[in-house]
Short mmCIF file of C-alpha atoms in Angstrom, two decimals:
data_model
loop_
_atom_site.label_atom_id
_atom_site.label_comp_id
_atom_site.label_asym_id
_atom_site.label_seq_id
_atom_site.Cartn_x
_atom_site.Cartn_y
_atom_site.Cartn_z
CA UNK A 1 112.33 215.97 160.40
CA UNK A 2 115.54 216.10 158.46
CA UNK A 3 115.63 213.53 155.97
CA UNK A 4 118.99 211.16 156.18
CA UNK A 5 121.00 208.60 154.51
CA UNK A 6 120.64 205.00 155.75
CA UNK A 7 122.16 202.03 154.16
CA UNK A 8 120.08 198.26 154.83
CA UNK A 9 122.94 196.12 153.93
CA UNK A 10 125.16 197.90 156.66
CA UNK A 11 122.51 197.79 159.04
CA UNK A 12 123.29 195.71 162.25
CA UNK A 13 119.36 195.07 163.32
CA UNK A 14 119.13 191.36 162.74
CA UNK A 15 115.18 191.59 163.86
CA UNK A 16 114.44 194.55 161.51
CA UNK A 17 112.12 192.75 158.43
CA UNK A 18 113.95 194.74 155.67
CA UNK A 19 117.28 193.13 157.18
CA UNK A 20 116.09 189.93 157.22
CA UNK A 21 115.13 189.76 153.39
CA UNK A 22 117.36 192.76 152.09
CA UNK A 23 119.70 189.46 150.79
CA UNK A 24 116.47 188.45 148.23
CA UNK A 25 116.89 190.19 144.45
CA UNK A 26 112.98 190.88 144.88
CA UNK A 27 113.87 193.15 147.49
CA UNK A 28 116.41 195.72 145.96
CA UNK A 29 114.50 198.39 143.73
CA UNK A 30 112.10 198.50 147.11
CA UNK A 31 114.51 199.26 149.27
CA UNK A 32 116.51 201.95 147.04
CA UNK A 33 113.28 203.96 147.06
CA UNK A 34 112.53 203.78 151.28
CA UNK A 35 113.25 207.36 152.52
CA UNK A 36 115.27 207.80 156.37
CA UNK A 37 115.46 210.46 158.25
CA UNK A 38 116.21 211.78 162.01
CA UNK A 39 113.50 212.73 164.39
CA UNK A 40 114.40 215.08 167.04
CA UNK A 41 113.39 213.89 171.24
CA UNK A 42 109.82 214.28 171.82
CA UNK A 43 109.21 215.09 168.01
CA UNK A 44 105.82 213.28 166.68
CA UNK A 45 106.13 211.78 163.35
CA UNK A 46 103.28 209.11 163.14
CA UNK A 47 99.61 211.36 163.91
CA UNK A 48 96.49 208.90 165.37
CA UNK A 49 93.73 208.72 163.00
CA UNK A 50 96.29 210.32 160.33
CA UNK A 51 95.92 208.90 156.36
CA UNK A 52 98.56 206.09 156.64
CA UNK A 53 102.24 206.95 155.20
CA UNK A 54 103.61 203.02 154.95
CA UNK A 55 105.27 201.16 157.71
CA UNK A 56 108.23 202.81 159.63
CA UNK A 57 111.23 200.56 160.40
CA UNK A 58 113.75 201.90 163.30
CA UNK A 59 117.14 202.06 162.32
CA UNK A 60 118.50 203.79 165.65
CA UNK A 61 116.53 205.16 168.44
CA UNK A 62 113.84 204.70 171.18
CA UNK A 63 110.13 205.30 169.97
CA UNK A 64 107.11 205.29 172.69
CA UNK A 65 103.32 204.31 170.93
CA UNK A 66 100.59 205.86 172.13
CA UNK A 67 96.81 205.64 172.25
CA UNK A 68 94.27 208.18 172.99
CA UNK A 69 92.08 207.18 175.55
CA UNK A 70 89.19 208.65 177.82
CA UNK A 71 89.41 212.55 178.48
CA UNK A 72 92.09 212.71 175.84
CA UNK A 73 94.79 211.04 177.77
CA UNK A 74 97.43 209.14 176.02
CA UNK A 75 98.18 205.76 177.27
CA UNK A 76 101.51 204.38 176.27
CA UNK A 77 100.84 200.61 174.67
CA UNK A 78 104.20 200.05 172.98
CA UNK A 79 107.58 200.89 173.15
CA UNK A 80 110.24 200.45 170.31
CA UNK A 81 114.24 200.37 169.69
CA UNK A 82 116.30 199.63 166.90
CA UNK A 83 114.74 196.93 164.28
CA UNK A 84 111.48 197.47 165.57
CA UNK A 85 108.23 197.80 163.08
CA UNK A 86 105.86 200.97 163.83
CA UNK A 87 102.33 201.66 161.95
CA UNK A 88 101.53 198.25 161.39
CA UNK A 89 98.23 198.15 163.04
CA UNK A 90 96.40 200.24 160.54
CA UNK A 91 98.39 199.05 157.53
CA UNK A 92 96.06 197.55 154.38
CA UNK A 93 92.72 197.92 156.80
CA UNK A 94 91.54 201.14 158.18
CA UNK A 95 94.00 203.09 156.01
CA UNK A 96 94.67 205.17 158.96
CA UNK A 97 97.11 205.02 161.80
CA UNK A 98 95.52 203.95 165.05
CA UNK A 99 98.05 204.95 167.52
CA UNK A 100 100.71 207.96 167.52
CA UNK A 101 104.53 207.56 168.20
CA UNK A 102 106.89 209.92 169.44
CA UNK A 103 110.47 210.05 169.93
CA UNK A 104 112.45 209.37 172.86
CA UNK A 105 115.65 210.39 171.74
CA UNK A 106 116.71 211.05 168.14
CA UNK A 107 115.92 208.32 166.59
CA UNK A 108 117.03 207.40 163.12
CA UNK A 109 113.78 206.20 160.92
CA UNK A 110 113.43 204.17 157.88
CA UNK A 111 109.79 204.80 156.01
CA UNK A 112 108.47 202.31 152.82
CA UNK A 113 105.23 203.99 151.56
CA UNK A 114 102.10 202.27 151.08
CA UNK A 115 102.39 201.38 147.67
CA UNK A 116 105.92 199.94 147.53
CA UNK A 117 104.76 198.03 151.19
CA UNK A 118 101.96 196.49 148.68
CA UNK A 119 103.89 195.49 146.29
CA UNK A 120 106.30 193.60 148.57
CA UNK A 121 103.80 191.96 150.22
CA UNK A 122 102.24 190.97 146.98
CA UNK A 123 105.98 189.97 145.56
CA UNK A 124 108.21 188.79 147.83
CA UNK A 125 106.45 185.67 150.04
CA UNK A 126 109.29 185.70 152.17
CA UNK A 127 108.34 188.58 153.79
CA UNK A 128 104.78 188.02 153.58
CA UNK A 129 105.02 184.86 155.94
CA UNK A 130 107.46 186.43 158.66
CA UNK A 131 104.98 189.82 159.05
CA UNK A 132 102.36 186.82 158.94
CA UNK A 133 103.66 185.76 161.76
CA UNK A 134 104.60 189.30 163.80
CA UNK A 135 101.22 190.16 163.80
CA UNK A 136 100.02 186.64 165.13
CA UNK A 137 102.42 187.08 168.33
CA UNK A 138 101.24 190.94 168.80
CA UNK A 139 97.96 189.61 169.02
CA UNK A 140 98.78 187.23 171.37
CA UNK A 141 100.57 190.22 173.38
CA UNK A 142 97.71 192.38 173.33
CA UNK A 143 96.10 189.62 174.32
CA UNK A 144 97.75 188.92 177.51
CA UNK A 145 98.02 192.86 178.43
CA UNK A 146 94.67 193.14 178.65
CA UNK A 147 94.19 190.15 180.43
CA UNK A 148 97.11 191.42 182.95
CA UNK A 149 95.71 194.71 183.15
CA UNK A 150 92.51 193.67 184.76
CA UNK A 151 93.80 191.28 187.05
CA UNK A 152 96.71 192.82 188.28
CA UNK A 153 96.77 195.81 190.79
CA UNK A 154 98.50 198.95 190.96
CA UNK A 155 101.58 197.42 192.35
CA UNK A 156 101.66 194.76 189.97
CA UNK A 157 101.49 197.11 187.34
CA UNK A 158 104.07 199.12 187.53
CA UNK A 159 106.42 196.35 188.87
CA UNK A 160 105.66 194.39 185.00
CA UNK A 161 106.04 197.94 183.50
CA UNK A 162 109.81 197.95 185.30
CA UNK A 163 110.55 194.72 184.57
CA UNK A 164 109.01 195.38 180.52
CA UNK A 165 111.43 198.32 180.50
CA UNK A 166 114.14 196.25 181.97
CA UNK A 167 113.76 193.60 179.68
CA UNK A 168 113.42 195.40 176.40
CA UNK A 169 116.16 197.93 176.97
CA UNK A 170 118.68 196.16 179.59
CA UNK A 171 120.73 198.45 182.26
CA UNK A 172 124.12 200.67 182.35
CA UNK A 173 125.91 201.49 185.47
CA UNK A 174 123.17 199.75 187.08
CA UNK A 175 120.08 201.87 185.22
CA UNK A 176 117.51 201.26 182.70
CA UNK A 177 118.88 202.68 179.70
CA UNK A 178 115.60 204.28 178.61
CA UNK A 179 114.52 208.27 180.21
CA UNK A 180 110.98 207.62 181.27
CA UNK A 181 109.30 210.62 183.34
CA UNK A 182 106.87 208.86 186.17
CA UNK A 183 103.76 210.00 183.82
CA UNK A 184 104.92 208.02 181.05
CA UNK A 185 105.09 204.85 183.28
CA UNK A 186 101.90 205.86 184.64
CA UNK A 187 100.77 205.75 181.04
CA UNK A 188 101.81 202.58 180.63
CA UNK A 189 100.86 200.47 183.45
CA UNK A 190 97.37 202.27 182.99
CA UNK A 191 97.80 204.10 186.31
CA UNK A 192 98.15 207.68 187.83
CA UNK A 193 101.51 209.89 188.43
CA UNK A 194 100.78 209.72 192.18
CA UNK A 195 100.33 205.91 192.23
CA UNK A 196 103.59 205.32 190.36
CA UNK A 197 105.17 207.64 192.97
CA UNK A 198 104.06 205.89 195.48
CA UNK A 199 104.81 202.66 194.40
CA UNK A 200 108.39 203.88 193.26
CA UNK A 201 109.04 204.97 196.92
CA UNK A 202 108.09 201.45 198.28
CA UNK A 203 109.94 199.83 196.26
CA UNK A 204 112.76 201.81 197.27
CA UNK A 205 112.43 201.36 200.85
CA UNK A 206 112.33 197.57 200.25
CA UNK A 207 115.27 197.87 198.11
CA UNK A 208 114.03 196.09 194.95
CA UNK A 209 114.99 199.27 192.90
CA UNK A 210 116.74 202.21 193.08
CA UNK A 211 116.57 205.71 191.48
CA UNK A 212 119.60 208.27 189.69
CA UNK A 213 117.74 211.28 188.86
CA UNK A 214 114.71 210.47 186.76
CA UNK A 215 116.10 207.04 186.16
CA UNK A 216 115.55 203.82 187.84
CA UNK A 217 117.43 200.48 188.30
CA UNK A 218 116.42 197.47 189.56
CA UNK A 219 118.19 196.14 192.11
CA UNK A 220 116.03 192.58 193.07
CA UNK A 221 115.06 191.68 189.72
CA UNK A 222 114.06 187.87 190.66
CA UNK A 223 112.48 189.19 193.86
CA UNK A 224 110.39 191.79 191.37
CA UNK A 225 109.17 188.82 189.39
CA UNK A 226 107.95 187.09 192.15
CA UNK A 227 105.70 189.88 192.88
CA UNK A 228 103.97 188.87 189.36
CA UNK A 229 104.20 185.27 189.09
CA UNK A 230 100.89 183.78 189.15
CA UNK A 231 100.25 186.36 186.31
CA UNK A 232 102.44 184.84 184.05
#
């Protein structure tokens, strides 16, 4: 990873937690020792069960999460854009990261090691409160993903995975802006390749999406969220 220069009080992520507080004096000497750098497409830079290396903030870029699961697979349980917060989960408890992340473009990250991410949440409240508060609502997410991946079926999986995608990264020219292979949605509606395929190709057919190469639009977005209503 080649290391980069980022500046916080240029940086247009409104949602990013350094952002939001990089205005407090407390904040300053912290921030002039984060380091930034650029990792490459498909480049791992957060290892599962790795020693933890502070919190990484993204300052430009698409990031998926992953989680090892049974036979070694990797399911997909997050994915990130600019402002978003990564290694959080094993921050100040197991002292290791539980998931891995990978790029999904070159992606611009901001890192604050372990001892400086201490220190401001020992010395600046502020921020204390609002990460207070992040991790209360990605419980409650986690919460309701579990809950939607048991009661849901296939179809319904991968039509909430579209319209998560959708959602979280908006369309151009009438396409998700994010390059997902069918494995990786497979990954994360906790499904196979073949089933995603298939369910890709019905959807088709009923023209509630529509495909341009690898990527996919969607066409009927209300008609989609019908489809998952009663799971809501």
């Amino acid at each position: 990873m080649k290391e980069e220069l980022t500046s916080c009080s240029s940086c247009l992520n409104e949602n990013c937690f350094i952002k939001k507080h990089v205005h407090l004096e407390q904040m300053k000497k912290y921030i002039e020792r984060k380091r930034s750098f650029v990792c490459k497409k498909a480049q791992q830079f957060i290892i599962e069960g790795a020693p933890i290396q502070g919190l990484y903030f993204i300052y430009k870029g698409k990031v998926k999460a992953v989680k090892t699961g049974i036979n070694g697979r990797e399911q997909i349980v997050r994915l990130t854009q600019d402002g978003d917060t990564l290694g959080f989960r094993g921050f100040g408890t197991s002292k290791r990261y539980l998931i891995g992340a990978y790029a999904l473009e070159d992606t611009m990250l901001c890192n604050f090691s372990n001892e400086d991410m201490l220190e401001i949440l020992h010395n600046v409240p502020e921020f204390t409160f609002d990460l207070m508060l992040f991790y209360a609502e990605e419980l409650n997410k986690s919460e309701n993903n579990i809950r939607k991946i048991a009661q849901m079926n296939v179809r319904e999986r991968v039509i909430d995975t579209l319209l998560y995608i959708h959602k979280k990264f908006g369309q151009t020219n009438g396409v998700i802006e994010l390059d997902l292979s069918r494995k990786e949605i497979a990954d994360f509606a906790g499904t196979t390749d073949e089933q995603v395929i298939r369910v890709i190709s019905s959807l088709k057919k009923e023209a509630l999406i529509k495909t341009v190469g690898k990527k996919i639009g969607l066409v009927n977005i209300e008609k989609l969220k019908v489809e998952i209503i009663e799971h809501k």
